[in-house]
Amino acid sequence: MSKAVLITGITGQDGSYLAEFLLQKGYRVYGLIRRSSTINFERLVHLQDRIELIPGDILDQNSLISALGESEPDEVYNLASQSFVPTSWNQPVLTGEFTALGVTRMLEAVRVVNPRVKFYQASSSEMFGMVRESPQNESTPFYPRSPYGVAKLYGHWITVNYRESYGLFACSGILFNHESPRRGIEFVTRKVSYGAARIKLGLQRTLKMGNLDAERDWGFAGDYVEAMWMMLQQDRPGDYVIATGVNHSVRHLLESAFGCVGLDYRDFVEADPALLRPAEVHHLRGDYSKAERELGWKPKVSFEELIAMMVKADLERLQNGPTVPRRGEIAL
């Protein structure tokens, strides 16, 4: 019989790419979804007849135990979290419930139901925050600069703790920023690609931005989900930085995206102090040499290819379908 997998956060960017990837590998894919009057299945439309969705909530222990019992997975990928950094300042307690304690609930459910299940935790480069060295690797000290980063750090260390305390096969992928045409509109890459497309088509005149000097290591989400899977195929569990090893400023992001549509971003971008973070993370660049050495993983899609892919997709969306609702937040 083929292997089974349970994915929390399956309706998100990473969840949809991971589900797609695992289906190609022959897995039976189950996804945990919250009961809601409106559920966004946009990213899963092309997969819905090939996956099984189980109602549950990362805030509710019993529903996680039930989901594990129903799906009987060989692997669990915990991608569910409150993932927007600016929102974490406005909702720090809720962010902690989802992004920190939610990991504990999922690990505890695995321990109780079947401790042989292999577990993946989605850690984040935001845990490095005010970086102590560059590039950042698995040994770099953490210094998170947002409630989101702090919550992710809790999730990371509780995963290590369950691995060492109970012998679970539990891995954390310390993923640096990874983007795609499926990225939420509130993230800076998608805000820029969408804004450039709208301006090119005459649908808006300006784009308001925060800190243009912040630097990030941006890769393609489709590449990164393959690394998640590779971690759970090893003989021993471990933690891995997944990145491209190259960083770019938000200014360069703007230049690339607007360049894709033949425009100069300086003619359209306006500074908005309201979009600045209370505590900024200035510079992130990952060292993925351990992942390359032990997993055989390396990024395939370049930054320029990624941004061109996103701008093209947004142009096609705007020309062929309804516009994407906009939010007032920006997240890196």
Short mmCIF file of C-alpha atoms in Angstrom, two decimals:
data_model
loop_
_atom_site.label_atom_id
_atom_site.label_comp_id
_atom_site.label_asym_id
_atom_site.label_seq_id
_atom_site.Cartn_x
_atom_site.Cartn_y
_atom_site.Cartn_z
CA MET A 1 0.00 0.00 0.00
CA SER A 2 1.21 3.54 -0.76
CA LYS A 3 2.36 5.78 2.06
CA ALA A 4 -0.06 8.24 3.66
CA VAL A 5 0.70 11.80 4.71
CA LEU A 6 -1.15 14.40 6.79
CA ILE A 7 -0.47 18.07 5.98
CA THR A 8 -1.60 20.88 8.26
CA GLY A 9 -1.84 24.24 6.49
CA ILE A 10 -2.61 22.44 3.21
CA THR A 11 -4.60 25.40 1.82
CA GLY A 12 -1.52 27.67 2.00
CA GLN A 13 1.23 28.21 -0.53
CA ASP A 14 3.57 25.53 0.82
CA GLY A 15 0.77 23.10 1.56
CA SER A 16 -0.49 23.16 -2.00
CA TYR A 17 2.97 22.69 -3.53
CA LEU A 18 3.77 19.91 -1.05
CA ALA A 19 0.49 18.11 -1.75
CA GLU A 20 1.21 18.31 -5.48
CA PHE A 21 4.73 16.97 -4.99
CA LEU A 22 3.67 14.08 -2.74
CA LEU A 23 0.87 13.03 -5.09
CA GLN A 24 3.50 12.74 -7.81
CA LYS A 25 5.45 10.49 -5.42
CA GLY A 26 2.42 8.21 -5.04
CA TYR A 27 1.37 9.23 -1.52
CA ARG A 28 -2.20 9.25 -0.24
CA VAL A 29 -2.55 12.87 0.82
CA TYR A 30 -4.73 14.07 3.70
CA GLY A 31 -5.06 17.71 4.64
CA LEU A 32 -6.24 19.25 7.90
CA ILE A 33 -8.63 22.16 7.39
CA ARG A 34 -10.40 24.42 9.87
CA ARG A 35 -14.18 24.49 9.84
CA SER A 36 -15.19 27.89 8.50
CA SER A 37 -18.06 29.54 6.67
CA THR A 38 -15.58 30.50 3.94
CA ILE A 39 -12.59 28.29 3.13
CA ASN A 40 -10.10 29.34 0.47
CA PHE A 41 -9.49 26.35 -1.79
CA GLU A 42 -8.04 28.45 -4.62
CA ARG A 43 -4.62 26.79 -4.38
CA LEU A 44 -6.10 23.28 -4.24
CA VAL A 45 -8.73 23.39 -6.97
CA HIS A 46 -6.65 21.30 -9.36
CA LEU A 47 -5.98 18.71 -6.62
CA GLN A 48 -9.31 18.44 -4.80
CA ASP A 49 -10.39 15.16 -6.38
CA ARG A 50 -7.05 13.56 -5.45
CA ILE A 51 -6.72 14.55 -1.79
CA GLU A 52 -8.86 13.99 1.29
CA LEU A 53 -9.58 16.90 3.62
CA ILE A 54 -10.16 16.29 7.33
CA PRO A 55 -11.77 18.93 9.56
CA GLY A 56 -9.64 19.89 12.53
CA ASP A 57 -7.83 22.75 14.21
CA ILE A 58 -4.28 23.19 15.42
CA LEU A 59 -5.82 24.84 18.51
CA ASP A 60 -7.84 21.72 19.38
CA GLN A 61 -5.95 18.68 20.67
CA ASN A 62 -8.76 16.17 20.23
CA SER A 63 -9.29 17.08 16.58
CA LEU A 64 -5.59 16.45 15.90
CA ILE A 65 -5.75 13.04 17.56
CA SER A 66 -8.85 12.22 15.50
CA ALA A 67 -7.18 13.39 12.28
CA LEU A 68 -4.17 11.17 12.94
CA GLY A 69 -6.44 8.25 13.69
CA GLU A 70 -8.40 8.75 10.48
CA SER A 71 -5.47 9.32 8.14
CA GLU A 72 -3.00 6.86 9.74
CA PRO A 73 -0.08 8.78 8.21
CA ASP A 74 3.49 7.68 7.78
CA GLU A 75 4.53 11.33 7.71
CA VAL A 76 3.11 14.56 9.15
CA TYR A 77 4.05 17.99 7.78
CA ASN A 78 3.11 20.76 10.20
CA LEU A 79 2.82 23.88 8.03
CA ALA A 80 -0.07 25.53 9.90
CA SER A 81 0.66 28.84 11.63
CA GLN A 82 -0.25 32.49 11.85
CA SER A 83 2.40 33.38 9.31
CA PHE A 84 2.20 37.15 8.70
CA VAL A 85 4.86 38.99 10.66
CA PRO A 86 3.02 42.37 10.94
CA THR A 87 -0.11 40.61 12.22
CA SER A 88 1.96 39.04 14.99
CA TRP A 89 2.41 42.46 16.63
CA ASN A 90 -1.33 43.13 16.51
CA GLN A 91 -2.25 39.59 17.61
CA PRO A 92 0.73 38.29 19.61
CA VAL A 93 -1.25 35.91 21.83
CA LEU A 94 -3.12 34.31 18.92
CA THR A 95 0.17 34.02 17.02
CA GLY A 96 1.62 32.18 20.00
CA GLU A 97 -1.36 29.83 20.17
CA PHE A 98 -1.10 28.84 16.50
CA THR A 99 2.59 29.15 15.72
CA ALA A 100 4.07 28.01 19.05
CA LEU A 101 1.64 25.94 21.12
CA GLY A 102 0.05 24.50 17.98
CA VAL A 103 3.32 22.67 17.32
CA THR A 104 3.23 21.17 20.82
CA ARG A 105 -0.33 19.96 20.31
CA MET A 106 0.60 18.29 17.02
CA LEU A 107 3.73 16.67 18.47
CA GLU A 108 1.82 15.44 21.50
CA ALA A 109 -0.89 13.99 19.24
CA VAL A 110 1.79 12.13 17.25
CA ARG A 111 3.40 10.85 20.45
CA VAL A 112 0.08 9.56 21.77
CA VAL A 113 -1.34 8.09 18.56
CA ASN A 114 1.75 6.71 16.82
CA PRO A 115 5.29 7.77 17.82
CA ARG A 116 6.68 6.04 14.72
CA VAL A 117 5.22 8.76 12.48
CA LYS A 118 7.86 11.00 10.92
CA PHE A 119 7.26 14.68 11.70
CA TYR A 120 8.28 17.84 9.86
CA GLN A 121 8.11 21.27 11.49
CA ALA A 122 8.15 24.45 9.42
CA SER A 123 10.73 26.64 11.13
CA SER A 124 11.67 30.07 9.79
CA SER A 125 14.67 32.29 9.07
CA GLU A 126 12.84 34.95 11.12
CA MET A 127 14.19 33.09 14.16
CA PHE A 128 17.63 34.55 13.33
CA GLY A 129 16.25 38.10 13.44
CA MET A 130 19.10 40.40 14.44
CA VAL A 131 21.69 38.15 12.87
CA ARG A 132 24.93 37.33 14.68
CA GLU A 133 26.76 36.13 11.56
CA SER A 134 26.25 35.89 7.83
CA PRO A 135 25.34 33.69 6.14
CA GLN A 136 23.21 31.93 8.73
CA ASN A 137 23.47 28.16 9.24
CA GLU A 138 22.13 25.57 11.66
CA SER A 139 24.58 26.68 14.37
CA THR A 140 23.94 30.44 14.12
CA PRO A 141 22.48 31.86 17.38
CA PHE A 142 18.83 32.90 17.21
CA TYR A 143 17.63 36.44 17.99
CA PRO A 144 14.00 36.81 16.82
CA ARG A 145 12.66 40.34 16.32
CA SER A 146 8.90 39.82 16.19
CA PRO A 147 6.23 37.84 18.06
CA TYR A 148 6.09 35.62 14.97
CA GLY A 149 9.83 34.91 15.13
CA VAL A 150 9.60 34.18 18.87
CA ALA A 151 6.68 31.81 18.33
CA LYS A 152 8.53 30.03 15.53
CA LEU A 153 11.53 29.65 17.82
CA TYR A 154 9.35 27.96 20.44
CA GLY A 155 7.99 25.62 17.77
CA HIS A 156 11.53 24.85 16.64
CA TRP A 157 12.86 24.03 20.10
CA ILE A 158 9.82 22.02 21.19
CA THR A 159 10.38 19.87 18.09
CA VAL A 160 14.01 19.33 19.12
CA ASN A 161 12.81 18.56 22.66
CA TYR A 162 10.32 15.89 21.55
CA ARG A 163 12.97 14.33 19.31
CA GLU A 164 15.46 14.12 22.16
CA SER A 165 12.97 13.29 24.93
CA TYR A 166 10.74 10.73 23.20
CA GLY A 167 12.85 9.54 20.28
CA LEU A 168 10.45 10.91 17.65
CA PHE A 169 11.69 11.22 14.09
CA ALA A 170 11.13 14.98 14.12
CA CYS A 171 12.85 17.44 11.78
CA SER A 172 12.76 21.20 11.46
CA GLY A 173 13.35 22.92 8.15
CA ILE A 174 14.68 26.42 8.79
CA LEU A 175 13.31 27.83 5.55
CA PHE A 176 14.35 31.24 4.33
CA ASN A 177 11.81 33.31 2.39
CA HIS A 178 10.24 31.26 -0.37
CA GLU A 179 7.75 32.68 -2.84
CA SER A 180 5.59 31.77 -5.82
CA PRO A 181 2.54 32.92 -7.79
CA ARG A 182 0.53 31.26 -4.97
CA ARG A 183 1.99 33.57 -2.33
CA GLY A 184 -0.52 35.61 -0.31
CA ILE A 185 -1.05 39.20 -1.44
CA GLU A 186 0.13 40.54 1.94
CA PHE A 187 3.70 39.27 1.48
CA VAL A 188 6.10 41.78 0.00
CA THR A 189 7.07 39.76 -3.09
CA ARG A 190 3.48 39.22 -4.13
CA LYS A 191 2.50 42.77 -3.21
CA VAL A 192 5.24 43.98 -5.57
CA SER A 193 4.51 41.57 -8.44
CA TYR A 194 0.78 42.30 -8.19
CA GLY A 195 1.34 46.05 -7.89
CA ALA A 196 3.66 46.11 -10.90
CA ALA A 197 1.10 44.19 -12.95
CA ARG A 198 -1.74 46.51 -11.91
CA ILE A 199 0.28 49.64 -12.68
CA LYS A 200 1.29 48.25 -16.06
CA LEU A 201 -2.39 47.63 -16.89
CA GLY A 202 -3.43 51.10 -15.67
CA LEU A 203 -5.41 49.74 -12.69
CA GLN A 204 -3.47 51.72 -10.07
CA ARG A 205 -1.03 54.62 -10.07
CA THR A 206 1.28 54.13 -7.10
CA LEU A 207 2.59 51.41 -4.78
CA LYS A 208 3.19 52.19 -1.11
CA MET A 209 6.18 50.48 0.46
CA GLY A 210 8.03 50.38 3.77
CA ASN A 211 11.75 49.65 4.22
CA LEU A 212 13.38 49.31 0.78
CA ASP A 213 16.79 48.44 2.24
CA ALA A 214 15.78 45.23 4.05
CA GLU A 215 17.52 42.23 2.49
CA ARG A 216 16.14 38.72 2.16
CA ASP A 217 17.20 35.39 0.71
CA TRP A 218 14.29 34.61 -1.64
CA GLY A 219 13.75 31.21 -3.29
CA PHE A 220 10.96 29.30 -5.04
CA ALA A 221 8.44 27.48 -2.82
CA GLY A 222 8.24 24.58 -5.28
CA ASP A 223 11.94 23.88 -4.71
CA TYR A 224 11.65 24.16 -0.93
CA VAL A 225 8.85 21.61 -0.42
CA GLU A 226 11.08 18.98 -2.02
CA ALA A 227 13.61 19.66 0.75
CA MET A 228 10.89 19.07 3.36
CA TRP A 229 10.25 15.61 1.94
CA MET A 230 13.96 14.81 1.67
CA MET A 231 14.42 15.48 5.39
CA LEU A 232 11.93 12.75 6.29
CA GLN A 233 13.60 10.21 3.98
CA GLN A 234 16.89 10.21 5.91
CA ASP A 235 18.05 7.50 8.32
CA ARG A 236 18.25 9.97 11.19
CA PRO A 237 16.27 13.15 11.94
CA GLY A 238 17.92 16.55 11.88
CA ASP A 239 17.42 20.25 11.26
CA TYR A 240 18.34 21.95 8.00
CA VAL A 241 18.64 25.48 6.65
CA ILE A 242 16.95 25.74 3.24
CA ALA A 243 17.94 28.83 1.27
CA THR A 244 19.59 30.05 -1.94
CA GLY A 245 22.70 31.60 -0.37
CA VAL A 246 22.00 34.89 -2.18
CA ASN A 247 20.14 37.88 -0.78
CA HIS A 248 18.48 40.87 -2.45
CA SER A 249 17.09 44.13 -1.13
CA VAL A 250 13.45 45.11 -1.43
CA ARG A 251 14.73 47.84 -3.74
CA HIS A 252 16.20 45.20 -6.07
CA LEU A 253 12.93 43.27 -5.87
CA LEU A 254 11.08 46.37 -7.07
CA GLU A 255 13.60 46.99 -9.82
CA SER A 256 13.27 43.40 -11.07
CA ALA A 257 9.47 43.23 -10.94
CA PHE A 258 8.86 46.59 -12.61
CA GLY A 259 11.58 45.78 -15.12
CA CYS A 260 9.54 42.73 -16.17
CA VAL A 261 6.82 45.08 -17.40
CA GLY A 262 9.18 47.72 -18.83
CA LEU A 263 8.75 50.29 -16.05
CA ASP A 264 11.03 52.11 -13.60
CA TYR A 265 9.80 51.50 -10.03
CA ARG A 266 11.05 54.94 -8.93
CA ASP A 267 8.25 56.55 -10.93
CA PHE A 268 5.55 54.72 -8.96
CA VAL A 269 6.73 53.74 -5.46
CA GLU A 270 5.86 55.91 -2.44
CA ALA A 271 7.35 55.53 1.06
CA ASP A 272 4.79 54.84 3.79
CA PRO A 273 6.13 54.94 7.39
CA ALA A 274 3.05 53.01 8.55
CA LEU A 275 4.49 49.95 6.79
CA LEU A 276 7.72 49.94 8.82
CA ARG A 277 8.11 47.21 11.45
CA PRO A 278 8.47 48.11 15.14
CA ALA A 279 11.70 46.06 15.12
CA GLU A 280 13.31 45.46 11.74
CA VAL A 281 15.14 42.39 10.49
CA HIS A 282 17.70 43.93 8.16
CA HIS A 283 19.68 41.12 6.61
CA LEU A 284 19.00 37.41 6.07
CA ARG A 285 21.09 35.06 3.94
CA GLY A 286 21.12 31.30 4.41
CA ASP A 287 23.89 28.73 4.13
CA TYR A 288 22.30 25.54 2.77
CA SER A 289 25.54 23.54 2.58
CA LYS A 290 24.35 20.94 5.13
CA ALA A 291 21.21 20.30 3.09
CA GLU A 292 23.27 20.00 -0.07
CA ARG A 293 25.74 17.65 1.60
CA GLU A 294 23.32 15.40 3.48
CA LEU A 295 20.10 15.62 1.44
CA GLY A 296 21.49 16.29 -2.01
CA TRP A 297 19.26 19.38 -2.23
CA LYS A 298 19.98 22.67 -3.95
CA PRO A 299 17.72 25.45 -5.29
CA LYS A 300 16.79 25.29 -8.97
CA VAL A 301 14.88 28.52 -9.68
CA SER A 302 16.86 31.79 -9.60
CA PHE A 303 15.61 35.03 -8.07
CA GLU A 304 15.15 36.62 -11.50
CA GLU A 305 13.20 33.60 -12.78
CA LEU A 306 11.03 33.61 -9.67
CA ILE A 307 10.07 37.29 -9.92
CA ALA A 308 9.40 37.00 -13.65
CA MET A 309 7.17 33.98 -12.96
CA MET A 310 5.18 35.89 -10.34
CA VAL A 311 4.73 39.05 -12.44
CA LYS A 312 3.63 36.99 -15.46
CA ALA A 313 1.10 35.09 -13.35
CA ASP A 314 -0.35 38.29 -11.90
CA LEU A 315 -0.63 39.88 -15.35
CA GLU A 316 -2.54 36.82 -16.55
CA ARG A 317 -4.80 36.85 -13.48
CA LEU A 318 -5.67 40.50 -13.95
CA GLN A 319 -6.28 40.15 -17.67
CA ASN A 320 -8.28 36.93 -17.48
CA GLY A 321 -10.07 36.87 -14.14
CA PRO A 322 -11.25 38.75 -11.06
CA THR A 323 -8.77 40.94 -9.21
CA VAL A 324 -7.20 39.81 -5.95
CA PRO A 325 -8.56 41.55 -2.83
CA ARG A 326 -5.97 43.81 -1.26
CA ARG A 327 -4.95 44.09 2.39
CA GLY A 328 -3.19 46.88 4.17
CA GLU A 329 -0.36 44.79 5.54
CA ILE A 330 3.05 43.89 4.24
CA ALA A 331 5.09 40.91 5.36
CA LEU A 332 8.58 39.83 4.44
#
